[in-house]
């Protein structure tokens, strides 16, 4: 009887207290709670790259941005995919600087089937977990782009096959060789053997998409080359600007290079920013238009200043210094700046040391000099509209393609991609009709700048901004339906939904 009572009690214990009889011992129930993944995480934004539409064959990257108040630096984030929730696909840490965690090329979809792909994210130290996915479309049969390379006397030029760059590569090489020779001669005007000073050919990459303003440089100069380059910068000026950056970095890889001078030198030597134009005359126009920015307010966070104004003023300041000091003295000054806590402190220390002056005094003289110029209405209109156009381009990028805006750009290392044979992040991709409509208007604007047709530029700017106003409110779809499907050359009645 006692034995029977004991067995009943045991059965009760096992059934209702959650303990398991395992190999003769009691052990606590270690059944794991299923993980809870929210669909809408707190303060985390997820972006997948390449940007949508995604296709079988893409090698996907994921960027997670934290916007909450907690300390996120060095917190670990795990990424799981599909059914595999025990072992993460990858782990990485948040950067305290960018508040971002990036999983580069974490999932190769080549052998996957089309369909919905779900990713699960977990920041266990914060008790946060969530899921997010994307639609993987069938692999397009006609797209075979891959990296190709051509070695010229000046440069190693990488480009993607099946792009405009491939079709025009001979003309491109001529432009790059010319511009590199000019840039080197500008740095070393008295030296016939200057080209020998460069350690190796300049690495240049041509991509068919617009990232930032159409070009950027790290250890390679990356340039947009497309017949539909809606950022509107020609290869000649753009390549010259980025080549100057690369040469600049090769000559002086160590000492401080304040952004004010880095960009000033590039714009000055390229002969203009987006188009050719006299730096001093354009800065004088800024002054007349009331748009001039005091240099002590922009020097320490140069890239946060209004982009076109900062670049125009920087180029004009370099032009002014070259006029009063001569090129050799300027370049000697620029390449031998002392270390310091900020760009302003660095420049001031060097000015004090070399010329017994400071940036404020120098700027006062610079402004006095600018006032001796009298830019005509055409230059002023060009300067004013250039600023408005690129503000509008950046507004379009922020709303429609944040991965192209220079502050939030997706520009992973191209040399890593070449090593792994990955092209998707920079290859040509489909655009929605909304993008085509807006980008067509920008393309018209850039053509009209060359003709001086400022009224049409103004008209297109109003139109683009009205379209952006229509889609800007949160949760309004970025759709050609929302803006009335205004395809050029197509009667409106036929195309409205
Ligand atoms: Zn630059």
Tab-separated table of C-alpha atoms and ligand atoms in Angstrom:
chain	number	residue	atom	x	y	z
A	1	UNK	CA	0.000	0.000	0.000
A	2	UNK	CA	2.774	2.375	0.963
A	3	UNK	CA	4.609	1.429	-2.186
A	4	UNK	CA	1.495	2.134	-4.265
A	5	UNK	CA	1.038	5.504	-2.522
A	6	UNK	CA	4.678	6.347	-3.234
A	7	UNK	CA	4.251	5.569	-6.932
A	8	UNK	CA	1.092	7.730	-7.136
A	9	UNK	CA	2.939	10.585	-5.459
A	10	UNK	CA	5.818	10.188	-7.891
A	11	UNK	CA	3.437	10.246	-10.845
A	12	UNK	CA	1.861	13.405	-9.418
A	13	UNK	CA	5.256	15.021	-8.970
A	14	UNK	CA	6.391	14.175	-12.467
A	15	UNK	CA	3.139	15.334	-14.059
A	16	UNK	CA	2.570	18.581	-12.216
A	17	UNK	CA	5.899	19.888	-10.965
A	18	UNK	CA	7.796	19.844	-14.162
A	19	UNK	CA	10.618	17.564	-13.161
A	20	UNK	CA	11.822	14.723	-15.281
A	21	UNK	CA	13.041	11.368	-14.202
A	22	UNK	CA	16.253	11.004	-16.079
A	23	UNK	CA	18.427	7.953	-15.638
A	24	UNK	CA	17.552	7.519	-12.002
A	25	UNK	CA	17.910	11.132	-10.885
A	26	UNK	CA	15.591	14.077	-10.733
A	27	UNK	CA	16.688	16.972	-12.861
A	28	UNK	CA	15.035	20.344	-13.348
A	29	UNK	CA	13.004	20.762	-16.463
A	30	UNK	CA	15.349	22.443	-18.934
A	31	UNK	CA	12.810	22.699	-21.676
A	32	UNK	CA	13.692	25.940	-23.443
A	33	UNK	CA	11.101	28.602	-23.977
A	34	UNK	CA	10.647	29.224	-27.696
A	35	UNK	CA	12.423	32.430	-28.617
A	36	UNK	CA	10.115	35.366	-29.096
A	37	UNK	CA	10.951	37.396	-32.165
A	38	UNK	CA	9.126	40.664	-32.622
A	39	UNK	CA	8.342	41.873	-36.100
A	40	UNK	CA	8.861	45.511	-35.195
A	41	UNK	CA	11.960	45.929	-33.042
A	42	UNK	CA	12.464	48.852	-30.697
A	43	UNK	CA	14.972	51.364	-32.017
A	44	UNK	CA	16.584	49.032	-34.577
A	45	UNK	CA	16.424	49.649	-38.324
A	46	UNK	CA	17.367	46.855	-40.683
A	47	UNK	CA	18.625	47.314	-44.223
A	48	UNK	CA	19.438	44.546	-46.671
A	49	UNK	CA	22.012	44.959	-49.420
A	50	UNK	CA	22.157	44.944	-52.357
A	51	UNK	CA	18.995	47.040	-52.308
A	52	UNK	CA	15.693	45.515	-53.453
A	53	UNK	CA	14.663	43.854	-55.663
A	54	UNK	CA	16.631	40.860	-54.409
A	55	UNK	CA	17.440	37.913	-56.626
A	56	UNK	CA	18.670	34.380	-56.277
A	57	UNK	CA	22.429	34.751	-56.772
A	58	UNK	CA	22.748	37.867	-54.617
A	59	UNK	CA	25.186	37.697	-51.720
A	60	UNK	CA	23.276	39.520	-49.023
A	61	UNK	CA	24.617	41.917	-46.431
A	62	UNK	CA	22.662	43.298	-43.498
A	63	UNK	CA	23.125	46.631	-41.729
A	64	UNK	CA	21.470	47.184	-38.351
A	65	UNK	CA	21.239	50.740	-37.028
A	66	UNK	CA	20.367	51.490	-33.397
A	67	UNK	CA	18.528	54.723	-32.593
A	68	UNK	CA	17.764	54.181	-28.878
A	69	UNK	CA	19.361	55.805	-25.859
A	70	UNK	CA	21.187	52.811	-24.335
A	71	UNK	CA	24.915	52.302	-24.716
A	72	UNK	CA	25.255	50.087	-27.785
A	73	UNK	CA	29.049	50.136	-28.349
A	74	UNK	CA	30.537	46.622	-28.504
A	75	UNK	CA	27.178	44.941	-27.820
A	76	UNK	CA	27.010	41.640	-29.669
A	77	UNK	CA	24.301	40.932	-32.199
A	78	UNK	CA	23.582	37.484	-33.627
A	79	UNK	CA	21.979	36.817	-36.979
A	80	UNK	CA	20.074	33.603	-37.686
A	81	UNK	CA	18.521	32.549	-40.915
A	82	UNK	CA	15.644	30.269	-41.915
A	83	UNK	CA	15.011	27.295	-39.675
A	84	UNK	CA	18.392	27.371	-37.975
A	85	UNK	CA	17.760	29.118	-34.676
A	86	UNK	CA	20.412	27.389	-32.564
A	87	UNK	CA	23.581	28.343	-34.389
A	88	UNK	CA	23.817	31.874	-35.687
A	89	UNK	CA	24.747	32.505	-39.275
A	90	UNK	CA	27.056	35.227	-37.967
A	91	UNK	CA	27.794	37.377	-34.967
A	92	UNK	CA	29.196	40.852	-34.858
A	93	UNK	CA	29.348	43.895	-32.599
A	94	UNK	CA	27.882	47.361	-32.738
A	95	UNK	CA	30.204	50.252	-33.384
A	96	UNK	CA	29.924	52.996	-30.787
A	97	UNK	CA	30.870	55.496	-33.446
A	98	UNK	CA	28.182	54.704	-36.032
A	99	UNK	CA	25.678	52.899	-33.739
A	100	UNK	CA	25.659	50.253	-36.457
A	101	UNK	CA	26.385	46.563	-36.797
A	102	UNK	CA	27.106	45.299	-40.297
A	103	UNK	CA	27.059	41.719	-41.551
A	104	UNK	CA	29.001	41.872	-44.789
A	105	UNK	CA	28.078	39.322	-47.494
A	106	UNK	CA	26.625	36.987	-44.917
A	107	UNK	CA	24.325	34.874	-47.065
A	108	UNK	CA	25.056	33.627	-50.561
A	109	UNK	CA	21.677	32.888	-52.125
A	110	UNK	CA	23.046	31.203	-55.248
A	111	UNK	CA	21.708	27.763	-54.329
A	112	UNK	CA	18.494	28.971	-52.689
A	113	UNK	CA	15.009	28.792	-54.147
A	114	UNK	CA	13.020	31.935	-54.845
A	115	UNK	CA	10.679	32.840	-52.012
A	116	UNK	CA	10.565	34.670	-48.712
A	117	UNK	CA	13.779	34.587	-46.670
A	118	UNK	CA	13.426	35.258	-42.949
A	119	UNK	CA	16.283	36.512	-40.794
A	120	UNK	CA	16.232	36.525	-36.991
A	121	UNK	CA	18.216	39.007	-34.938
A	122	UNK	CA	19.154	38.844	-31.284
A	123	UNK	CA	20.920	41.333	-29.013
A	124	UNK	CA	20.813	39.107	-25.946
A	125	UNK	CA	22.443	41.608	-23.552
A	126	UNK	CA	19.503	43.951	-24.188
A	127	UNK	CA	16.850	41.213	-24.299
A	128	UNK	CA	15.986	42.254	-27.840
A	129	UNK	CA	15.145	39.856	-30.624
A	130	UNK	CA	13.185	40.279	-33.813
A	131	UNK	CA	12.729	38.945	-37.295
A	132	UNK	CA	12.740	40.528	-40.701
A	133	UNK	CA	12.789	39.103	-44.173
A	134	UNK	CA	12.898	39.794	-47.854
A	135	UNK	CA	11.487	38.404	-51.073
A	136	UNK	CA	14.015	36.557	-53.170
A	137	UNK	CA	13.047	36.676	-56.846
A	138	UNK	CA	14.156	34.154	-59.474
A	139	UNK	CA	17.591	34.769	-60.882
A	140	UNK	CA	17.462	36.946	-64.010
A	141	UNK	CA	18.786	34.846	-66.862
A	142	UNK	CA	20.181	37.720	-68.893
A	143	UNK	CA	22.443	39.294	-66.266
A	144	UNK	CA	26.018	38.104	-66.150
A	145	UNK	CA	27.969	41.164	-64.970
A	146	UNK	CA	31.407	40.509	-63.529
A	147	UNK	CA	34.472	42.534	-62.640
A	148	UNK	CA	36.936	43.208	-65.426
A	149	UNK	CA	40.233	45.050	-65.325
A	150	UNK	CA	42.401	46.961	-67.757
A	151	UNK	CA	45.935	48.147	-67.023
A	152	UNK	CA	46.983	51.425	-68.585
A	153	UNK	CA	50.135	53.500	-68.235
A	154	UNK	CA	48.565	55.561	-65.424
A	155	UNK	CA	45.930	53.447	-63.864
A	156	UNK	CA	44.476	50.089	-63.035
A	157	UNK	CA	40.868	50.447	-64.114
A	158	UNK	CA	38.256	48.051	-62.759
A	159	UNK	CA	34.780	48.036	-64.240
A	160	UNK	CA	31.756	45.793	-64.553
A	161	UNK	CA	30.959	44.001	-67.778
A	162	UNK	CA	27.548	44.681	-69.331
A	163	UNK	CA	27.727	48.357	-68.379
A	164	UNK	CA	28.213	51.631	-70.245
A	165	UNK	CA	31.795	51.629	-68.929
A	166	UNK	CA	32.536	48.422	-70.831
A	167	UNK	CA	31.103	49.908	-74.039
A	168	UNK	CA	33.123	53.136	-73.686
A	169	UNK	CA	36.283	51.808	-72.054
A	170	UNK	CA	38.657	53.158	-74.740
A	171	UNK	CA	37.381	56.743	-74.411
A	172	UNK	CA	37.368	56.402	-70.626
A	173	UNK	CA	41.013	55.349	-70.575
A	174	UNK	CA	41.966	58.374	-72.672
A	175	UNK	CA	40.214	60.687	-70.201
A	176	UNK	CA	41.798	58.968	-67.177
A	177	UNK	CA	45.297	59.090	-68.662
A	178	UNK	CA	44.919	62.777	-69.557
A	179	UNK	CA	43.513	63.745	-66.178
A	180	UNK	CA	46.084	61.745	-64.226
A	181	UNK	CA	48.947	63.332	-66.178
A	182	UNK	CA	47.495	66.793	-65.542
A	183	UNK	CA	46.953	66.079	-61.818
A	184	UNK	CA	50.514	64.800	-61.350
A	185	UNK	CA	51.918	67.793	-63.214
A	186	UNK	CA	49.826	70.053	-60.986
A	187	UNK	CA	51.330	68.529	-57.843
A	188	UNK	CA	54.892	68.589	-59.229
A	189	UNK	CA	54.962	71.452	-61.753
A	190	UNK	CA	58.762	71.615	-61.942
A	191	UNK	CA	59.524	67.934	-62.200
A	192	UNK	CA	59.516	66.084	-65.543
A	193	UNK	CA	59.974	62.788	-63.752
A	194	UNK	CA	57.075	63.393	-61.391
A	195	UNK	CA	55.112	60.396	-62.634
A	196	UNK	CA	57.874	58.168	-61.275
A	197	UNK	CA	57.115	59.399	-57.783
A	198	UNK	CA	53.870	57.453	-57.636
A	199	UNK	CA	54.404	54.076	-56.069
A	200	UNK	CA	52.051	52.206	-58.343
A	201	UNK	CA	49.302	52.805	-60.934
A	202	UNK	CA	46.295	54.638	-59.577
A	203	UNK	CA	43.477	52.242	-58.750
A	204	UNK	CA	40.221	53.393	-60.335
A	205	UNK	CA	36.845	51.661	-60.220
A	206	UNK	CA	33.928	52.512	-62.502
A	207	UNK	CA	30.450	51.640	-61.250
A	208	UNK	CA	27.128	52.084	-63.029
A	209	UNK	CA	25.201	53.325	-59.993
A	210	UNK	CA	25.227	56.675	-58.217
A	211	UNK	CA	26.628	56.566	-54.683
A	212	UNK	CA	27.010	59.871	-52.851
A	213	UNK	CA	27.564	62.579	-55.448
A	214	UNK	CA	28.839	60.162	-58.059
A	215	UNK	CA	32.345	59.547	-56.813
A	216	UNK	CA	34.271	58.731	-53.686
A	217	UNK	CA	37.822	57.809	-52.842
A	218	UNK	CA	39.418	55.646	-50.214
A	219	UNK	CA	42.518	53.844	-51.367
A	220	UNK	CA	40.757	53.559	-54.731
A	221	UNK	CA	38.901	56.215	-56.675
A	222	UNK	CA	35.356	55.003	-57.305
A	223	UNK	CA	33.505	56.831	-60.089
A	224	UNK	CA	30.002	56.573	-61.433
A	225	UNK	CA	30.007	55.979	-65.159
A	226	UNK	CA	26.605	55.794	-66.758
A	227	UNK	CA	24.806	57.398	-69.655
A	228	UNK	CA	22.063	58.098	-67.124
A	229	UNK	CA	24.227	59.599	-64.380
A	230	UNK	CA	21.564	61.623	-62.604
A	231	UNK	CA	24.170	63.084	-60.225
A	232	UNK	CA	25.287	64.966	-63.304
A	233	UNK	CA	29.050	65.005	-62.966
A	234	UNK	CA	31.110	64.382	-66.070
A	235	UNK	CA	33.893	61.820	-65.952
A	236	UNK	CA	36.573	64.428	-66.684
A	237	UNK	CA	35.985	66.654	-63.634
A	238	UNK	CA	34.944	63.758	-61.419
A	239	UNK	CA	37.957	61.598	-62.256
A	240	UNK	CA	40.299	64.563	-61.838
A	241	UNK	CA	38.841	65.273	-58.376
A	242	UNK	CA	39.111	61.675	-57.173
A	243	UNK	CA	42.548	61.139	-58.766
A	244	UNK	CA	43.779	64.184	-56.827
A	245	UNK	CA	42.489	62.554	-53.630
A	246	UNK	CA	44.340	59.328	-54.368
A	247	UNK	CA	47.611	61.094	-55.279
A	248	UNK	CA	47.243	63.320	-52.232
A	249	UNK	CA	46.936	60.251	-50.004
A	250	UNK	CA	49.872	58.518	-51.692
A	251	UNK	CA	52.122	61.539	-51.183
A	252	UNK	CA	51.061	62.141	-47.608
A	253	UNK	CA	49.702	58.998	-45.965
A	254	UNK	CA	50.620	60.020	-42.420
A	255	UNK	CA	50.353	63.725	-41.533
A	256	UNK	CA	46.984	65.354	-40.822
A	257	UNK	CA	45.013	66.427	-43.852
A	258	UNK	CA	42.102	68.668	-42.801
A	259	UNK	CA	39.010	68.046	-44.958
A	260	UNK	CA	38.792	71.777	-45.778
A	261	UNK	CA	42.099	71.476	-47.648
A	262	UNK	CA	41.567	67.917	-48.923
A	263	UNK	CA	38.413	68.930	-50.767
A	264	UNK	CA	39.667	72.441	-51.529
A	265	UNK	CA	42.727	71.060	-53.315
A	266	UNK	CA	40.641	68.506	-55.265
A	267	UNK	CA	38.088	71.066	-56.478
A	268	UNK	CA	40.757	73.676	-57.206
A	269	UNK	CA	42.964	71.318	-59.231
A	270	UNK	CA	40.006	69.734	-61.062
A	271	UNK	CA	38.986	73.213	-62.219
A	272	UNK	CA	35.528	73.109	-60.681
A	273	UNK	CA	33.210	71.097	-58.525
A	274	UNK	CA	30.514	69.520	-60.677
A	275	UNK	CA	31.312	71.597	-63.721
A	276	UNK	CA	34.175	73.848	-64.649
A	277	UNK	CA	34.056	77.185	-62.901
A	278	UNK	CA	36.351	79.774	-61.385
A	279	UNK	CA	36.585	78.980	-57.667
A	280	UNK	CA	37.152	82.588	-56.551
A	281	UNK	CA	34.365	83.970	-58.718
A	282	UNK	CA	31.921	81.380	-57.432
A	283	UNK	CA	32.882	82.022	-53.805
A	284	UNK	CA	32.403	85.749	-54.447
A	285	UNK	CA	28.930	84.905	-55.783
A	286	UNK	CA	28.226	83.030	-52.543
A	287	UNK	CA	29.110	86.155	-50.647
A	288	UNK	CA	26.848	88.329	-52.817
A	289	UNK	CA	23.994	85.828	-52.370
A	290	UNK	CA	24.403	85.906	-48.590
A	291	UNK	CA	25.266	82.204	-48.587
A	292	UNK	CA	28.886	82.406	-47.436
A	293	UNK	CA	29.606	80.285	-44.343
A	294	UNK	CA	32.204	81.478	-41.798
A	295	UNK	CA	35.129	79.061	-42.023
A	296	UNK	CA	35.545	78.577	-38.274
A	297	UNK	CA	31.993	77.161	-38.284
A	298	UNK	CA	32.684	74.522	-40.948
A	299	UNK	CA	36.346	73.605	-40.603
A	300	UNK	CA	35.982	71.064	-37.792
A	301	UNK	CA	33.005	69.202	-39.263
A	302	UNK	CA	33.451	69.992	-42.904
A	303	UNK	CA	31.208	67.253	-44.312
A	304	UNK	CA	28.304	68.362	-42.135
A	305	UNK	CA	28.292	71.831	-43.702
A	306	UNK	CA	26.126	72.552	-46.738
A	307	UNK	CA	28.015	70.476	-49.230
A	308	UNK	CA	28.302	72.718	-52.283
A	309	UNK	CA	28.988	75.885	-50.284
A	310	UNK	CA	31.697	74.159	-48.234
A	311	UNK	CA	33.399	72.764	-51.351
A	312	UNK	CA	33.202	76.056	-53.284
A	313	UNK	CA	34.644	78.032	-50.372
A	314	UNK	CA	37.364	75.446	-49.735
A	315	UNK	CA	38.442	75.589	-53.396
A	316	UNK	CA	38.423	79.381	-53.339
A	317	UNK	CA	40.497	79.447	-50.150
A	318	UNK	CA	43.088	77.154	-51.762
A	319	UNK	CA	43.046	79.320	-54.913
A	320	UNK	CA	43.602	82.392	-52.723
A	321	UNK	CA	46.487	80.793	-50.799
A	322	UNK	CA	48.124	79.702	-54.050
A	323	UNK	CA	47.798	83.273	-55.348
A	324	UNK	CA	49.386	84.851	-52.285
A	325	UNK	CA	51.938	82.153	-51.363
A	326	UNK	CA	52.562	80.338	-54.639
A	327	UNK	CA	51.863	76.631	-55.207
A	328	UNK	CA	55.123	75.307	-53.726
A	329	UNK	CA	54.646	77.136	-50.438
A	330	UNK	CA	51.019	76.098	-50.223
A	331	UNK	CA	51.697	72.417	-50.908
A	332	UNK	CA	54.606	72.444	-48.476
A	333	UNK	CA	52.310	73.914	-45.837
A	334	UNK	CA	49.508	71.410	-46.603
A	335	UNK	CA	51.732	68.343	-46.532
A	336	UNK	CA	53.499	69.252	-43.292
A	337	UNK	CA	50.721	70.086	-40.896
A	338	UNK	CA	51.310	69.238	-37.227
A	339	UNK	CA	49.086	66.922	-35.212
A	340	UNK	CA	46.404	68.593	-33.173
A	341	UNK	CA	43.093	68.054	-31.410
A	342	UNK	CA	40.982	69.479	-34.269
A	343	UNK	CA	41.336	70.666	-37.857
A	344	UNK	CA	41.029	74.271	-36.694
A	345	UNK	CA	43.777	73.795	-34.092
A	346	UNK	CA	46.000	72.059	-36.663
A	347	UNK	CA	45.622	74.835	-39.245
A	348	UNK	CA	46.009	77.600	-36.658
A	349	UNK	CA	49.169	76.049	-35.209
A	350	UNK	CA	50.732	75.751	-38.663
A	351	UNK	CA	49.729	79.284	-39.660
A	352	UNK	CA	51.133	80.646	-36.414
A	353	UNK	CA	54.345	78.701	-36.862
A	354	UNK	CA	54.944	79.499	-40.532
A	355	UNK	CA	53.292	82.876	-41.091
A	356	UNK	CA	52.647	84.308	-37.634
A	357	UNK	CA	48.913	84.499	-38.314
A	358	UNK	CA	45.746	82.460	-37.717
A	359	UNK	CA	42.758	81.248	-39.742
A	360	UNK	CA	40.471	84.087	-38.600
A	361	UNK	CA	42.935	86.734	-39.830
A	362	UNK	CA	43.543	84.803	-43.032
A	363	UNK	CA	39.789	84.512	-43.636
A	364	UNK	CA	39.292	88.265	-43.128
A	365	UNK	CA	41.902	88.918	-45.841
A	366	UNK	CA	40.303	86.237	-48.026
A	367	UNK	CA	36.885	87.900	-47.755
A	368	UNK	CA	38.377	91.306	-48.568
A	369	UNK	CA	39.899	89.711	-51.676
A	370	UNK	CA	36.596	88.051	-52.662
A	371	UNK	CA	34.893	91.439	-52.509
A	372	UNK	CA	37.122	92.653	-55.342
A	373	UNK	CA	35.300	90.252	-57.689
A	374	UNK	CA	32.012	91.136	-59.344
A	375	UNK	CA	30.314	87.921	-60.445
A	376	UNK	CA	27.604	88.536	-63.037
A	377	UNK	CA	23.975	87.390	-62.725
A	378	UNK	CA	24.670	84.216	-64.697
A	379	UNK	CA	27.369	83.057	-62.266
A	380	UNK	CA	25.151	83.905	-59.298
A	381	UNK	CA	22.192	82.036	-60.813
A	382	UNK	CA	24.418	79.061	-61.596
A	383	UNK	CA	25.794	78.997	-58.035
A	384	UNK	CA	22.370	79.387	-56.419
A	385	UNK	CA	20.777	76.676	-58.567
A	386	UNK	CA	23.736	74.308	-58.175
A	387	UNK	CA	23.177	74.407	-54.420
A	388	UNK	CA	19.417	73.885	-54.811
A	389	UNK	CA	19.811	71.052	-57.306
A	390	UNK	CA	22.209	69.086	-55.103
A	391	UNK	CA	20.102	69.758	-52.011
A	392	UNK	CA	17.217	68.253	-53.989
A	393	UNK	CA	19.326	65.304	-55.156
A	394	UNK	CA	20.184	64.585	-51.523
A	395	UNK	CA	16.527	64.995	-50.544
A	396	UNK	CA	15.602	62.431	-53.207
A	397	UNK	CA	18.324	60.102	-51.910
A	398	UNK	CA	17.159	60.448	-48.301
A	399	UNK	CA	13.541	59.696	-49.181
A	400	UNK	CA	13.927	57.140	-51.961
A	401	UNK	CA	17.438	55.642	-51.851
A	402	UNK	CA	19.175	56.261	-48.506
A	403	UNK	CA	21.888	53.801	-49.528
A	404	UNK	CA	23.007	56.427	-52.074
A	405	UNK	CA	23.071	59.418	-49.696
A	406	UNK	CA	26.647	60.134	-48.646
A	407	UNK	CA	25.754	60.245	-44.938
A	408	UNK	CA	24.034	56.836	-45.025
A	409	UNK	CA	25.718	55.340	-48.063
A	410	UNK	CA	26.230	51.663	-48.670
A	411	UNK	CA	29.730	51.583	-50.124
A	412	UNK	CA	31.418	48.365	-49.063
A	413	UNK	CA	35.006	47.636	-49.997
A	414	UNK	CA	35.172	46.933	-53.704
A	415	UNK	CA	38.519	45.168	-53.499
A	416	UNK	CA	36.953	42.604	-51.127
A	417	UNK	CA	34.089	42.174	-53.554
A	418	UNK	CA	36.458	41.642	-56.470
A	419	UNK	CA	38.347	39.025	-54.468
A	420	UNK	CA	35.112	37.144	-53.851
A	421	UNK	CA	33.559	37.734	-57.277
A	422	UNK	CA	30.618	39.674	-55.815
A	423	UNK	CA	29.110	42.401	-57.993
A	424	UNK	CA	25.575	43.009	-56.706
A	425	UNK	CA	26.218	45.957	-54.376
A	426	UNK	CA	27.437	48.112	-57.256
A	427	UNK	CA	25.892	46.457	-60.306
A	428	UNK	CA	23.019	47.929	-62.241
A	429	UNK	CA	19.615	47.025	-60.808
A	430	UNK	CA	16.015	47.653	-61.812
A	431	UNK	CA	14.501	50.951	-60.918
A	432	UNK	CA	10.882	51.633	-60.111
A	433	UNK	CA	8.976	54.004	-62.419
A	434	UNK	CA	9.079	56.533	-59.563
A	435	UNK	CA	12.879	56.591	-59.708
A	436	UNK	CA	12.929	56.836	-63.508
A	437	UNK	CA	10.571	59.830	-63.428
A	438	UNK	CA	12.608	61.753	-60.854
A	439	UNK	CA	15.982	60.856	-62.363
A	440	UNK	CA	14.801	61.920	-65.852
A	441	UNK	CA	14.028	65.367	-64.445
A	442	UNK	CA	17.521	65.562	-62.913
A	443	UNK	CA	19.081	64.476	-66.213
A	444	UNK	CA	17.234	67.326	-67.970
A	445	UNK	CA	18.490	69.743	-65.319
A	446	UNK	CA	22.131	68.793	-65.871
A	447	UNK	CA	21.790	69.252	-69.642
A	448	UNK	CA	20.200	72.672	-69.151
A	449	UNK	CA	23.044	73.852	-66.895
A	450	UNK	CA	25.349	73.577	-69.902
A	451	UNK	CA	22.900	75.685	-71.943
A	452	UNK	CA	22.349	78.240	-69.174
A	453	UNK	CA	18.599	77.518	-69.290
A	454	UNK	CA	17.981	78.376	-65.642
A	455	UNK	CA	14.192	78.742	-65.950
A	456	UNK	CA	13.801	75.109	-66.985
A	457	UNK	CA	16.077	74.030	-64.139
A	458	UNK	CA	13.879	75.992	-61.734
A	459	UNK	CA	10.717	74.427	-63.206
A	460	UNK	CA	12.079	70.881	-62.858
A	461	UNK	CA	13.191	71.566	-59.293
A	462	UNK	CA	9.674	72.685	-58.352
A	463	UNK	CA	8.243	69.557	-59.963
A	464	UNK	CA	10.680	67.170	-58.283
A	465	UNK	CA	10.122	68.769	-54.879
A	466	UNK	CA	6.344	68.537	-55.314
A	467	UNK	CA	6.717	64.806	-56.055
A	468	UNK	CA	8.966	64.362	-53.033
A	469	UNK	CA	6.460	66.288	-50.867
A	470	UNK	CA	3.773	63.842	-52.016
A	471	UNK	CA	5.668	60.747	-50.922
A	472	UNK	CA	7.564	62.097	-47.933
A	473	UNK	CA	4.899	61.549	-45.246
A	474	UNK	CA	5.623	58.330	-43.410
A	475	UNK	CA	3.993	55.237	-44.840
A	476	UNK	CA	3.144	56.902	-48.167
A	477	UNK	CA	4.327	54.477	-50.840
A	478	UNK	CA	7.107	55.606	-53.121
A	479	UNK	CA	5.010	55.014	-56.168
A	480	UNK	CA	4.407	56.580	-59.550
A	481	UNK	CA	0.681	56.195	-58.783
A	482	UNK	CA	1.025	58.628	-55.844
A	483	UNK	CA	2.507	61.288	-58.122
A	484	UNK	CA	0.088	60.742	-61.010
A	485	UNK	CA	2.379	58.613	-63.178
A	486	UNK	CA	3.835	61.578	-65.077
A	487	UNK	CA	5.880	59.658	-67.599
A	488	UNK	CA	7.505	62.000	-70.100
A	489	UNK	CA	5.908	62.064	-73.529
A	490	UNK	CA	2.911	59.969	-72.498
A	491	UNK	CA	-0.542	61.613	-72.369
A	492	UNK	CA	-1.548	61.963	-68.720
A	493	UNK	CA	-5.066	60.680	-69.218
A	494	UNK	CA	-3.845	57.390	-70.536
A	495	UNK	CA	-1.522	56.706	-67.672
A	496	UNK	CA	-3.352	57.835	-64.575
A	497	UNK	CA	-4.699	54.948	-62.546
B	1	LIG	ZN1	36.341	64.920	-52.689
